[in-house]
PDB file of C-alpha atoms in Angstrom:
ATOM      1  CA  MET A  70      -0.307  24.376  -1.009  1.00  0.00           C
ATOM      2  CA  SER A  71      -0.384  21.711  -3.675  1.00  0.00           C
ATOM      3  CA  ILE A  72       1.052  21.483  -7.185  1.00  0.00           C
ATOM      4  CA  LYS A  73      -0.756  19.858 -10.084  1.00  0.00           C
ATOM      5  CA  VAL A  74       0.841  19.002 -13.417  1.00  0.00           C
ATOM      6  CA  ILE A  75      -1.471  20.393 -16.104  1.00  0.00           C
ATOM      7  CA  THR A  76       0.682  19.548 -19.135  1.00  0.00           C
ATOM      8  CA  ARG A  77       3.443  16.970 -18.795  1.00  0.00           C
ATOM      9  CA  PRO A  78       6.739  17.481 -20.616  1.00  0.00           C
ATOM     10  CA  THR A  79       7.377  15.659 -23.865  1.00  0.00           C
ATOM     11  CA  LEU A  80      10.259  13.439 -22.812  1.00  0.00           C
ATOM     12  CA  SER A  81      11.496  13.022 -26.378  1.00  0.00           C
ATOM     13  CA  ASN A  82      12.223  16.775 -26.337  1.00  0.00           C
ATOM     14  CA  VAL A  83      14.419  16.267 -23.263  1.00  0.00           C
ATOM     15  CA  LEU A  84      16.157  13.034 -24.284  1.00  0.00           C
ATOM     16  CA  THR A  85      15.434  11.164 -27.482  1.00  0.00           C
ATOM     17  CA  LEU A  86      15.359   7.384 -27.656  1.00  0.00           C
ATOM     18  CA  ALA A  87      18.213   7.605 -30.173  1.00  0.00           C
ATOM     19  CA  GLU A  88      20.329   9.465 -27.578  1.00  0.00           C
ATOM     20  CA  LEU A  89      19.320   6.944 -24.921  1.00  0.00           C
ATOM     21  CA  ARG A  90      20.220   3.997 -27.165  1.00  0.00           C
ATOM     22  CA  LEU A  91      23.592   5.608 -27.928  1.00  0.00           C
ATOM     23  CA  HIS A  92      24.281   6.243 -24.227  1.00  0.00           C
ATOM     24  CA  THR A  93      23.354   2.678 -23.250  1.00  0.00           C
ATOM     25  CA  ARG A  94      25.067   1.173 -26.318  1.00  0.00           C
ATOM     26  CA  ILE A  95      21.913  -0.583 -27.457  1.00  0.00           C
ATOM     27  CA  ASP A  96      21.696  -1.251 -31.200  1.00  0.00           C
ATOM     28  CA  GLY A  97      18.347  -1.313 -32.956  1.00  0.00           C
ATOM     29  CA  THR A  98      14.905  -0.290 -31.796  1.00  0.00           C
ATOM     30  CA  ASP A  99      13.740  -3.599 -30.312  1.00  0.00           C
ATOM     31  CA  LEU A 100      14.074  -2.275 -26.750  1.00  0.00           C
ATOM     32  CA  ASP A 101      12.529   1.158 -27.347  1.00  0.00           C
ATOM     33  CA  GLY A 102       9.398   0.256 -25.341  1.00  0.00           C
ATOM     34  CA  PRO A 103      11.281  -0.722 -22.175  1.00  0.00           C
ATOM     35  CA  LEU A 104      13.700   2.211 -22.679  1.00  0.00           C
ATOM     36  CA  ALA A 105      10.780   4.665 -22.861  1.00  0.00           C
ATOM     37  CA  ILE A 106       9.322   3.225 -19.639  1.00  0.00           C
ATOM     38  CA  ALA A 107      12.720   3.440 -17.927  1.00  0.00           C
ATOM     39  CA  LEU A 108      13.142   7.042 -19.121  1.00  0.00           C
ATOM     40  CA  ALA A 109       9.724   8.010 -17.729  1.00  0.00           C
ATOM     41  CA  GLY A 110      10.638   6.482 -14.365  1.00  0.00           C
ATOM     42  CA  ALA A 111      14.057   8.146 -14.300  1.00  0.00           C
ATOM     43  CA  HIS A 112      12.459  11.474 -15.236  1.00  0.00           C
ATOM     44  CA  ALA A 113       9.894  11.252 -12.420  1.00  0.00           C
ATOM     45  CA  LEU A 114      12.579  10.307  -9.906  1.00  0.00           C
ATOM     46  CA  ALA A 115      14.901  13.094 -11.034  1.00  0.00           C
ATOM     47  CA  GLU A 116      12.143  15.710 -10.777  1.00  0.00           C
ATOM     48  CA  HIS A 117      11.115  14.469  -7.338  1.00  0.00           C
ATOM     49  CA  TYR A 118      14.700  14.345  -6.070  1.00  0.00           C
ATOM     50  CA  THR A 119      15.727  17.766  -7.405  1.00  0.00           C
ATOM     51  CA  GLY A 120      12.403  19.581  -7.012  1.00  0.00           C
ATOM     52  CA  THR A 121      12.845  21.027 -10.486  1.00  0.00           C
ATOM     53  CA  SER A 122      10.967  20.705 -13.739  1.00  0.00           C
ATOM     54  CA  ILE A 123      12.924  18.798 -16.362  1.00  0.00           C
ATOM     55  CA  GLY A 124      11.311  19.601 -19.681  1.00  0.00           C
ATOM     56  CA  ALA A 125       8.789  22.316 -20.494  1.00  0.00           C
ATOM     57  CA  GLN A 126       5.513  21.812 -18.655  1.00  0.00           C
ATOM     58  CA  VAL A 127       2.524  23.653 -17.231  1.00  0.00           C
ATOM     59  CA  LEU A 128       1.991  23.517 -13.461  1.00  0.00           C
ATOM     60  CA  GLU A 129      -0.701  24.893 -11.169  1.00  0.00           C
ATOM     61  CA  VAL A 130      -0.405  25.815  -7.504  1.00  0.00           C
ATOM     62  CA  ALA A 131      -3.565  25.943  -5.400  1.00  0.00           C
ATOM     63  CA  LEU A 132      -3.947  27.754  -2.072  1.00  0.00           C
ATOM     64  CA  ASP A 133      -6.935  28.267   0.203  1.00  0.00           C
ATOM     65  CA  ALA A 134      -6.283  32.027   0.336  1.00  0.00           C
ATOM     66  CA  PHE A 135      -3.696  34.572  -0.704  1.00  0.00           C
ATOM     67  CA  PRO A 136      -0.772  34.648   1.766  1.00  0.00           C
ATOM     68  CA  ASP A 137       0.262  37.727   3.721  1.00  0.00           C
ATOM     69  CA  GLY A 138       3.265  38.092   1.419  1.00  0.00           C
ATOM     70  CA  ALA A 139       4.406  36.365  -1.745  1.00  0.00           C
ATOM     71  CA  ILE A 140       3.405  32.990  -3.177  1.00  0.00           C
ATOM     72  CA  ARG A 141       6.281  30.517  -3.474  1.00  0.00           C
ATOM     73  CA  LEU A 142       6.355  28.649  -6.777  1.00  0.00           C
ATOM     74  CA  LEU A 143       8.242  25.642  -5.508  1.00  0.00           C
ATOM     75  CA  GLN A 144       8.853  23.697  -8.692  1.00  0.00           C
ATOM     76  CA  GLY A 145      10.813  25.617 -11.285  1.00  0.00           C
ATOM     77  CA  PRO A 146      12.559  27.053 -13.060  1.00  0.00           C
ATOM     78  CA  VAL A 147       9.546  29.255 -13.681  1.00  0.00           C
ATOM     79  CA  THR A 148       9.562  30.706 -17.183  1.00  0.00           C
ATOM     80  CA  SER A 149       6.269  32.641 -17.058  1.00  0.00           C
ATOM     81  CA  VAL A 150       2.959  32.994 -15.235  1.00  0.00           C
ATOM     82  CA  MET A 151      -0.054  32.092 -17.348  1.00  0.00           C
ATOM     83  CA  SER A 152      -2.819  33.132 -14.950  1.00  0.00           C
ATOM     84  CA  VAL A 153      -3.757  33.922 -11.370  1.00  0.00           C
ATOM     85  CA  THR A 154      -7.379  33.144 -10.532  1.00  0.00           C
ATOM     86  CA  TYR A 155      -9.236  33.420  -7.251  1.00  0.00           C
ATOM     87  CA  VAL A 156     -12.709  33.061  -5.805  1.00  0.00           C
ATOM     88  CA  ASP A 157     -13.759  36.499  -4.558  1.00  0.00           C
ATOM     89  CA  ALA A 158     -15.887  37.209  -1.485  1.00  0.00           C
ATOM     90  CA  ALA A 159     -19.050  36.989  -3.653  1.00  0.00           C
ATOM     91  CA  ALA A 160     -18.098  33.426  -4.753  1.00  0.00           C
ATOM     92  CA  THR A 161     -17.210  34.559  -8.293  1.00  0.00           C
ATOM     93  CA  VAL A 162     -14.044  33.289  -9.980  1.00  0.00           C
ATOM     94  CA  GLN A 163     -11.872  36.241 -10.976  1.00  0.00           C
ATOM     95  CA  THR A 164      -8.735  36.370 -13.123  1.00  0.00           C
ATOM     96  CA  MET A 165      -6.150  38.924 -12.042  1.00  0.00           C
ATOM     97  CA  ALA A 166      -4.716  41.253 -14.652  1.00  0.00           C
ATOM     98  CA  SER A 167      -1.048  40.528 -15.304  1.00  0.00           C
ATOM     99  CA  ASN A 168      -0.132  43.978 -13.970  1.00  0.00           C
ATOM    100  CA  GLY A 169      -1.582  42.943 -10.582  1.00  0.00           C
ATOM    101  CA  TYR A 170       1.399  40.768  -9.683  1.00  0.00           C
ATOM    102  CA  MET A 171       5.157  40.500 -10.163  1.00  0.00           C
ATOM    103  CA  LEU A 172       7.248  37.379 -10.762  1.00  0.00           C
ATOM    104  CA  ASP A 173      10.623  37.051  -9.073  1.00  0.00           C
ATOM    105  CA  ASP A 174      12.171  34.322 -11.193  1.00  0.00           C
ATOM    106  CA  PHE A 175      15.716  35.022  -9.978  1.00  0.00           C
ATOM    107  CA  SER A 176      15.030  33.529  -6.554  1.00  0.00           C
ATOM    108  CA  VAL A 177      14.970  29.780  -5.976  1.00  0.00           C
ATOM    109  CA  PRO A 178      12.196  29.010  -5.500  1.00  0.00           C
ATOM    110  CA  ALA A 179      10.537  31.705  -7.585  1.00  0.00           C
ATOM    111  CA  TRP A 180       8.076  34.058  -5.905  1.00  0.00           C
ATOM    112  CA  LEU A 181       4.894  35.720  -7.078  1.00  0.00           C
ATOM    113  CA  ALA A 182       4.167  38.974  -5.254  1.00  0.00           C
ATOM    114  CA  PRO A 183       1.422  41.561  -5.545  1.00  0.00           C
ATOM    115  CA  ALA A 184       2.278  44.544  -7.749  1.00  0.00           C
ATOM    116  CA  LEU A 185       4.082  47.430  -6.085  1.00  0.00           C
ATOM    117  CA  ASN A 186       1.986  49.381  -3.585  1.00  0.00           C
ATOM    118  CA  THR A 187      -0.870  46.873  -3.787  1.00  0.00           C
ATOM    119  CA  GLY A 188      -1.958  43.765  -1.951  1.00  0.00           C
ATOM    120  CA  TRP A 189      -3.722  40.562  -2.794  1.00  0.00           C
ATOM    121  CA  PRO A 190      -7.514  40.741  -3.103  1.00  0.00           C
ATOM    122  CA  ASP A 191      -9.824  39.183  -0.524  1.00  0.00           C
ATOM    123  CA  THR A 192     -11.021  35.654  -1.202  1.00  0.00           C
ATOM    124  CA  LEU A 193     -13.912  33.480  -0.158  1.00  0.00           C
ATOM    125  CA  ALA A 194     -13.017  31.084   2.672  1.00  0.00           C
ATOM    126  CA  THR A 195     -12.976  27.896   0.591  1.00  0.00           C
ATOM    127  CA  VAL A 196     -10.509  25.257  -0.453  1.00  0.00           C
ATOM    128  CA  ASN A 197      -8.291  26.071  -3.429  1.00  0.00           C
ATOM    129  CA  ALA A 198      -9.623  29.620  -3.649  1.00  0.00           C
ATOM    130  CA  VAL A 199      -6.412  30.799  -5.333  1.00  0.00           C
ATOM    131  CA  LYS A 200      -4.789  29.118  -8.331  1.00  0.00           C
ATOM    132  CA  VAL A 201      -1.582  30.118 -10.071  1.00  0.00           C
ATOM    133  CA  ARG A 202      -0.914  28.450 -13.418  1.00  0.00           C
ATOM    134  CA  TYR A 203       2.619  28.777 -14.746  1.00  0.00           C
ATOM    135  CA  ASN A 204       5.150  27.482 -17.246  1.00  0.00           C
ATOM    136  CA  ALA A 205       8.149  25.707 -15.789  1.00  0.00           C
ATOM    137  CA  GLY A 206      11.194  23.907 -17.104  1.00  0.00           C
ATOM    138  CA  VAL A 207      12.855  23.990 -20.486  1.00  0.00           C
ATOM    139  CA  ASP A 208      13.395  21.286 -23.080  1.00  0.00           C
ATOM    140  CA  ALA A 209      17.029  22.256 -23.723  1.00  0.00           C
ATOM    141  CA  VAL A 210      18.709  20.420 -20.840  1.00  0.00           C
ATOM    142  CA  ASP A 211      22.458  20.130 -20.503  1.00  0.00           C
ATOM    143  CA  SER A 212      24.428  16.958 -21.050  1.00  0.00           C
ATOM    144  CA  ALA A 213      24.797  16.286 -17.300  1.00  0.00           C
ATOM    145  CA  VAL A 214      21.020  16.059 -16.911  1.00  0.00           C
ATOM    146  CA  LYS A 215      20.775  13.818 -19.971  1.00  0.00           C
ATOM    147  CA  SER A 216      23.475  11.540 -18.522  1.00  0.00           C
ATOM    148  CA  ALA A 217      21.696  11.396 -15.185  1.00  0.00           C
ATOM    149  CA  LEU A 218      18.458  10.364 -16.876  1.00  0.00           C
TER     150      LEU A 218
END
């Protein structure tokens, strides 16, 4: 299973340069370029280290087939599922109806399971036959996360 970032978070929604300048006690905007680069690096490191999405973003998980049970959405917090697509046995890309699956966003990591009393459809034996696109993270992060960045 692999995760692809479809839409990256807007870092200025997570931590503004004004907040960063205040925290680092830098006056003026002369160092905004290097501060923005440092913030991007700190953000990437923090996401990698924690396995969470810091800032609202769109992610996509790809699998070669549906699992026997639920699909783990490793990087969260998951706020909603946008789509579940799969390549059916006839090699046609299908989009599942939203009532065909259930999101367990209370668990960490979140899980996506087939709807009650159903199962996942059959897929063609090919790479990345199943793709789950979802929204993760929120822009309103607490002060501890802002300090860590």
